[in-house]
GROMACS .gro file of C-alpha atoms in nm:
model
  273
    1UNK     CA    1   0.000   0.000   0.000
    2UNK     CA    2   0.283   0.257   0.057
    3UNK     CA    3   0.608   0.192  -0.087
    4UNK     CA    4   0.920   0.197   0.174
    5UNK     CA    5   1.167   0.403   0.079
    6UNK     CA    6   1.515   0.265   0.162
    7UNK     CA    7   1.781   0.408   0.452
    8UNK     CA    8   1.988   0.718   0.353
    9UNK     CA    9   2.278   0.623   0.504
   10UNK     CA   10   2.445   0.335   0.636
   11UNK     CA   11   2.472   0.335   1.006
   12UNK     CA   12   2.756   0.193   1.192
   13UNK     CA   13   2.636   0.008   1.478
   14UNK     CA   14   2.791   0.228   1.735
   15UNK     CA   15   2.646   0.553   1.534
   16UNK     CA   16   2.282   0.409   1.604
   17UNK     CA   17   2.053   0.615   1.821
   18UNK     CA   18   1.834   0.505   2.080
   19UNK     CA   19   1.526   0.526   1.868
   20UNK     CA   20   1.201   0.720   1.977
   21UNK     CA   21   0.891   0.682   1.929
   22UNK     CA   22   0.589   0.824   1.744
   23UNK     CA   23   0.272   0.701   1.879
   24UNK     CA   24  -0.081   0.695   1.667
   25UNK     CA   25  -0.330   0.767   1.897
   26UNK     CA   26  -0.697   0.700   1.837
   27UNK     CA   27  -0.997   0.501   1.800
   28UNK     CA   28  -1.098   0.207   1.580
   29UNK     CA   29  -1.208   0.343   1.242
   30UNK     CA   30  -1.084   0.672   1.272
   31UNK     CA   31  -0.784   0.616   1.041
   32UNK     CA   32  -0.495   0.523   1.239
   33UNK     CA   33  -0.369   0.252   1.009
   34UNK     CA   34  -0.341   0.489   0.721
   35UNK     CA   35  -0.204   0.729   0.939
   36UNK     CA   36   0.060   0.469   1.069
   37UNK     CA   37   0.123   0.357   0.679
   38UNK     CA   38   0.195   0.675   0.595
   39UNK     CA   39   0.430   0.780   0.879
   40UNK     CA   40   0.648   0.451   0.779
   41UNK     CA   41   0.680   0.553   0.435
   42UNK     CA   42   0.977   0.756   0.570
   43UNK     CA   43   1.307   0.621   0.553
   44UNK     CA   44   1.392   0.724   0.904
   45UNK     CA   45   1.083   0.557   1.081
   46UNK     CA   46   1.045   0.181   1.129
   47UNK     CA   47   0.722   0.001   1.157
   48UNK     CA   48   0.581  -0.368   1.285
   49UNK     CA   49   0.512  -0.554   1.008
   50UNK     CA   50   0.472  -0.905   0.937
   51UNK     CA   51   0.374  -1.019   1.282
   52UNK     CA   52   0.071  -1.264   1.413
   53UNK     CA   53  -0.066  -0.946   1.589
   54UNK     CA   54  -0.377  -0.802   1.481
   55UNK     CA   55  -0.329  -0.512   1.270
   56UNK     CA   56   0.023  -0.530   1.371
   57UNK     CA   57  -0.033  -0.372   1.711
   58UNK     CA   58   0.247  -0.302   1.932
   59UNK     CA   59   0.045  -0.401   2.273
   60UNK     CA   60  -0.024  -0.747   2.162
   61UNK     CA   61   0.378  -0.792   2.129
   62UNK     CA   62   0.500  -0.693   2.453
   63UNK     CA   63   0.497  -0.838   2.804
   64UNK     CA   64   0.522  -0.527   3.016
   65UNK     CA   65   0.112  -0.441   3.037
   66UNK     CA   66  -0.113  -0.685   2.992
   67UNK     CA   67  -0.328  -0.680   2.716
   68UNK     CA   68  -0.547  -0.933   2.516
   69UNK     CA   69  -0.881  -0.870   2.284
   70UNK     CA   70  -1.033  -0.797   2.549
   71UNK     CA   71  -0.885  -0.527   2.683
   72UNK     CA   72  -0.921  -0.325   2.387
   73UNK     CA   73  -1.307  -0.368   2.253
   74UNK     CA   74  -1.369  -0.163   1.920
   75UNK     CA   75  -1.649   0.097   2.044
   76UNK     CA   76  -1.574  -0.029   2.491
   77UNK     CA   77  -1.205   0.031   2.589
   78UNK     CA   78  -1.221   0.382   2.758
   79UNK     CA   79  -1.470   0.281   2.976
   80UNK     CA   80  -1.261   0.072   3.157
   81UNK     CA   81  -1.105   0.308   3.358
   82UNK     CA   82  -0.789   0.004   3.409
   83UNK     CA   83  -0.739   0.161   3.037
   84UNK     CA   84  -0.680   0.498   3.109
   85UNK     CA   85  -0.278   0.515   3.212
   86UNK     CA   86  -0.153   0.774   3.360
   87UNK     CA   87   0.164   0.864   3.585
   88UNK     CA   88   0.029   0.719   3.842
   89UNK     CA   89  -0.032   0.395   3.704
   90UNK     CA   90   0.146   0.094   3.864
   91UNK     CA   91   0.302   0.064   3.526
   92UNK     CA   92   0.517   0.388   3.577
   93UNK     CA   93   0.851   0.173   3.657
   94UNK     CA   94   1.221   0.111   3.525
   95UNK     CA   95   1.098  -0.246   3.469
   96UNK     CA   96   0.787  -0.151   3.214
   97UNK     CA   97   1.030   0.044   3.012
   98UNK     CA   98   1.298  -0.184   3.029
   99UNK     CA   99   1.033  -0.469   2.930
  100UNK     CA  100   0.901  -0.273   2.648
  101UNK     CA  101   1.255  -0.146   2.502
  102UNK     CA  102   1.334  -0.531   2.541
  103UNK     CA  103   0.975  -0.709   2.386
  104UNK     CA  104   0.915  -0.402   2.061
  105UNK     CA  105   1.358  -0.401   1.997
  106UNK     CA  106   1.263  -0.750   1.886
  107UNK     CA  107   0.962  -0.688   1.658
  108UNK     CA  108   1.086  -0.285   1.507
  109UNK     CA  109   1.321  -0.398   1.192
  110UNK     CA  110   1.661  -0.218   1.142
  111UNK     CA  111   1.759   0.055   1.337
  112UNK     CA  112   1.569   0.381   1.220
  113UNK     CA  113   1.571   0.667   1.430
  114UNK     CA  114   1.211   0.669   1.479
  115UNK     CA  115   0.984   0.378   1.558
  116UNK     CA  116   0.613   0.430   1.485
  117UNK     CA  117   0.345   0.238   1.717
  118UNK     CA  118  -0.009   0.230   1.616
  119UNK     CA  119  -0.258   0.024   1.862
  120UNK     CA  120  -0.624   0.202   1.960
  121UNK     CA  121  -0.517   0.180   2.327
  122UNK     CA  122  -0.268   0.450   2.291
  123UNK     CA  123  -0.548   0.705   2.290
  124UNK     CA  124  -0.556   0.645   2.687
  125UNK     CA  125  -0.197   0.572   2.714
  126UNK     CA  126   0.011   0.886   2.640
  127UNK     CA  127   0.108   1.022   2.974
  128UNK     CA  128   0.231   0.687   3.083
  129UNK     CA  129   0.425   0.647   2.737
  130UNK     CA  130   0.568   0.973   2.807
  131UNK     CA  131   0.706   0.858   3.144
  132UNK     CA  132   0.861   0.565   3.022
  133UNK     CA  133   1.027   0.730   2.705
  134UNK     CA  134   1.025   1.093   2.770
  135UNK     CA  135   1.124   1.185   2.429
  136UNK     CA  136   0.809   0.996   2.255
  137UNK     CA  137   0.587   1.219   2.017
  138UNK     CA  138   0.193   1.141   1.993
  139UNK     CA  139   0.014   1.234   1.683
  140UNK     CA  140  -0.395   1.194   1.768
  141UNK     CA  141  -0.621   1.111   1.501
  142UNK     CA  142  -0.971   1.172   1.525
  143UNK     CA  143  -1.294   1.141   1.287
  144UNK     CA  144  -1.629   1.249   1.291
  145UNK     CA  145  -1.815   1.101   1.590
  146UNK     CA  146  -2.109   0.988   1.383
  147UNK     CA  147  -1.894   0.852   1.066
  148UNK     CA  148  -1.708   0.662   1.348
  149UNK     CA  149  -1.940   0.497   1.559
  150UNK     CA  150  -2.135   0.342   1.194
  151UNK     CA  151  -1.760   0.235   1.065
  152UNK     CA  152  -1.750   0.034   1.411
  153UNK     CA  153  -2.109  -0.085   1.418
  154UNK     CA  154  -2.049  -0.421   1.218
  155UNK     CA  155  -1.770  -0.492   1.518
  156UNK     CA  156  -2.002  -0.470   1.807
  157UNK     CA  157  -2.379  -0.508   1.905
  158UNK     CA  158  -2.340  -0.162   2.081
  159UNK     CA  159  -2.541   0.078   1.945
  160UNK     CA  160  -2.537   0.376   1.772
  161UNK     CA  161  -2.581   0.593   2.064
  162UNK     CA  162  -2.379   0.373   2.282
  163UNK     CA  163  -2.040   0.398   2.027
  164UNK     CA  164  -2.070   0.792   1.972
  165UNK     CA  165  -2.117   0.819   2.352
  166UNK     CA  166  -1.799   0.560   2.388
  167UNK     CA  167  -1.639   0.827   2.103
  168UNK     CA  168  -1.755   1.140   2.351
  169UNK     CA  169  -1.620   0.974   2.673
  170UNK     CA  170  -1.276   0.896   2.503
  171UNK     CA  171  -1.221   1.229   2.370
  172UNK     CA  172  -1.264   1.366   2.674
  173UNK     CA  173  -1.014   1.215   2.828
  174UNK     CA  174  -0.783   1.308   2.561
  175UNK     CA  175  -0.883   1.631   2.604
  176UNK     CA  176  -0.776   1.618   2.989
  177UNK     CA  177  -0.462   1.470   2.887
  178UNK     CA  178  -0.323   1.678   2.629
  179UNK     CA  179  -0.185   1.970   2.869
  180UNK     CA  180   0.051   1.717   3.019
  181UNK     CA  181   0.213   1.614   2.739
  182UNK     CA  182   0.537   1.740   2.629
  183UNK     CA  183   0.496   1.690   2.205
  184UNK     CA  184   0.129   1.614   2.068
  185UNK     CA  185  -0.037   1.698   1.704
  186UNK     CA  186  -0.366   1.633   1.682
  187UNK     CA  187  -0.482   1.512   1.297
  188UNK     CA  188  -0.841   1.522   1.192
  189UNK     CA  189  -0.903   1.212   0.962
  190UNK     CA  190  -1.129   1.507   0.753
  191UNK     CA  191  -0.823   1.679   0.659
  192UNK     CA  192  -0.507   1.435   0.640
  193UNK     CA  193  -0.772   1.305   0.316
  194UNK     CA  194  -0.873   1.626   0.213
  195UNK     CA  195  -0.531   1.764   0.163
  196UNK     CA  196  -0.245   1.486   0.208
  197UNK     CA  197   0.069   1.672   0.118
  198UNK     CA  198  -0.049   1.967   0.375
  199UNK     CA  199  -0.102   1.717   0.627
  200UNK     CA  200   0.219   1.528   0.555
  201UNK     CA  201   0.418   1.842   0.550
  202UNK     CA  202   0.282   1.886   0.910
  203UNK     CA  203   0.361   1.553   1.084
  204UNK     CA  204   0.747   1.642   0.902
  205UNK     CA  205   0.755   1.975   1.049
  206UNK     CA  206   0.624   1.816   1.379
  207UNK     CA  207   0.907   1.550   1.396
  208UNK     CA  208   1.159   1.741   1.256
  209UNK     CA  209   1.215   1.559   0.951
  210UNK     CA  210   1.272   1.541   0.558
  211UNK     CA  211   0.933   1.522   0.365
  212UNK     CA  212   0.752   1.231   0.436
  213UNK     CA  213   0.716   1.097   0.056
  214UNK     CA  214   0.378   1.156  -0.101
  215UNK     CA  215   0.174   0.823  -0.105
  216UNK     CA  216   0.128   0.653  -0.442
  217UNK     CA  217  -0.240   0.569  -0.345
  218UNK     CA  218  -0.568   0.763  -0.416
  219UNK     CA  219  -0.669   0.881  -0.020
  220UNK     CA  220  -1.020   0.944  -0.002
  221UNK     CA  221  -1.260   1.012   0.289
  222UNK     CA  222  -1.544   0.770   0.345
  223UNK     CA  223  -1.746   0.955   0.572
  224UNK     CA  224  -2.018   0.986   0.282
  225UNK     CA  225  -2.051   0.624   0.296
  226UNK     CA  226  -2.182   0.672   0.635
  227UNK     CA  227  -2.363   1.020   0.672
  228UNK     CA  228  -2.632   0.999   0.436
  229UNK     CA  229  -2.969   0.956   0.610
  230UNK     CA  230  -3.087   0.945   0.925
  231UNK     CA  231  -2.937   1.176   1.208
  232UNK     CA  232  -2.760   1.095   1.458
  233UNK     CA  233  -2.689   1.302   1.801
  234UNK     CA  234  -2.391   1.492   1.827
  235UNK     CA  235  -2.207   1.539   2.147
  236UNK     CA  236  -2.094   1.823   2.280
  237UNK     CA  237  -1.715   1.777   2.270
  238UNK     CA  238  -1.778   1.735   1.916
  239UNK     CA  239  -1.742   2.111   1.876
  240UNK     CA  240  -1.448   2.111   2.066
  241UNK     CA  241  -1.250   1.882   1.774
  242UNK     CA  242  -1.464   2.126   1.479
  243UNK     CA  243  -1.732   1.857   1.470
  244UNK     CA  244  -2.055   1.961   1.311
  245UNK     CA  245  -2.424   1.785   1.239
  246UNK     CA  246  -2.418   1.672   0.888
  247UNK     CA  247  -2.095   1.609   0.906
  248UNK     CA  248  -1.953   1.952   0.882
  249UNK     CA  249  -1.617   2.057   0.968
  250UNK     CA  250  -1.448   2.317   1.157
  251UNK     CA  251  -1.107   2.509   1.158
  252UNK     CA  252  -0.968   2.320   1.470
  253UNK     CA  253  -0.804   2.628   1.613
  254UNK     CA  254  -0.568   2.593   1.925
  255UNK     CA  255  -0.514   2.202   1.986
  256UNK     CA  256  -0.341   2.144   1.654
  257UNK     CA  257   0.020   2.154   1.823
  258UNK     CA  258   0.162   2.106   2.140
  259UNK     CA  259   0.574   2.123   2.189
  260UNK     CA  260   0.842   2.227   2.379
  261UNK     CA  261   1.027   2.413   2.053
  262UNK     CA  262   0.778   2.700   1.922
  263UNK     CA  263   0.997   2.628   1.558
  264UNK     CA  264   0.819   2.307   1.559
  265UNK     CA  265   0.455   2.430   1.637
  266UNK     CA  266   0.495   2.711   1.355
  267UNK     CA  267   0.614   2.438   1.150
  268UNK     CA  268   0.341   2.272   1.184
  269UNK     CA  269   0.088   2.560   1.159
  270UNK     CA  270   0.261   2.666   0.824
  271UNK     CA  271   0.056   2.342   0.688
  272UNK     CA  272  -0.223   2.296   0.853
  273UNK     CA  273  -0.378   2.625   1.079
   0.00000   0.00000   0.00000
């Protein structure tokens, strides 16, 4: 689906970094695998691939937090609050890093600077990832509400008003989590397939690196597919994220960027404002 461009440069074995990690963040259906796909395109960031794990998820691959199917339940994970990891979690050790470096250093190929994770979990995990690798980046995707709870319906029996309240509840606590973290970009699904190369331009200005290589595939969004006809209610937070009823969206205004380096946010904002 997207070609992988090779390495730049030969790396001696004691010239390789310690590689860090850009984690896609958000629920199922909201376009996190073509978000992921496109991030590996780069030659400088290394992706799972050809594993037994579903959709080549990182959390199914390590050791250091448990997690089966069951923990992460397409339209049902954030309301278990055992989901939602914070600082405080008792995961916030030496050992879970250690554990992870140890379990994901056996499943990344090569030794690319950058190492990009995609599992729907990671929407509730950031401020523990950020403890445990302090120099991690989180890109958050996110999709209409409505458009997302009828792309997860045939994966549940939850209903329609049960999957955009799920959507509500877990934006939320994105929401409450964002001011803690360090480097964040949040992505609307909407506009990484209305305009690509502005969106790819961003997530490069974001991590600091060359263009990301324009994919060789046709993106399209396929919220049409599931807007037409009846109406659906629209939460609140909706707004927040530039979520309107039919489907409409907003500019997204001041939770595009979060870093530590202003030359990254205007970077970023150059693209995508």
């Amino acid at each position: 689906m997207f070609e992988r461009h090779p390495m730049s440069r030969s790396v001696r074995p004691s010239d390789r970094p310690v590689p860090r990690y850009v984690f896609v963040c958000g629920l199922h259906r909201s376009g996190t695998s073509l978000l992921a796909g496109l991030l590996a395109s780069h030659p400088d960031i290394a992706a799972i691939e050809n594993t037994d794990a579903p959709e080549q998820e990182g959390v199914y691959l390590q050791g250091a937090i448990p997690h089966t199917a069951r923990h992460g339940v397409p339209g049902a994970f954030a309301w278990d609050p055992e989901q939602h990891l914070t600082e405080a979690s008792r995961y916030n050790s030496l050992e879970t890093a250690l554990r992870l470096k140890r379990d994901w250093d056996r499943v990344f190929p090569g030794h690319s600077p950058w190492r990009v994770e995609k599992s729907p979990v990671n929407l509730l995990r950031t401020r523990l990832y950020q403890q445990l690798f302090p120099l991690a980046h989180f890109v958050f995707i996110t999709r209409h509400p409505v458009a997302t709870a009828r792309a997860t319906a045939k994966w549940t029996t939850a209903s329609e008003d049960q999957l955009v309240d799920h959507w509500r509840h877990a934006h939320q606590l994105m929401l409450d989590d964002l001011p803690y973290l360090h480097a964040a970009l949040v992505l609307r699904y909407e506009d990484l397939t209305a305009d690509p190369a502005a969106s790819l331009s961003a997530l490069s200005a974001f991590l600091d690196l060359t263009p990301i290589p324009q994919p060789d595939i046709d993106i399209q969004n396929r919220n049409a597919d599931y807007l037409n006809g009846r109406k659906s209610r629209l939460p609140d937070i909706a707004l927040t994220l530039g979520y309107g009823r039919g489907g409409a969206v907003h500019p997204l205004g001041d939770l595009r960027c979060r870093h530590h380096l202003r030359s990254r946010i205007r970077g970023v904002l150059q693209h995508v404002g």
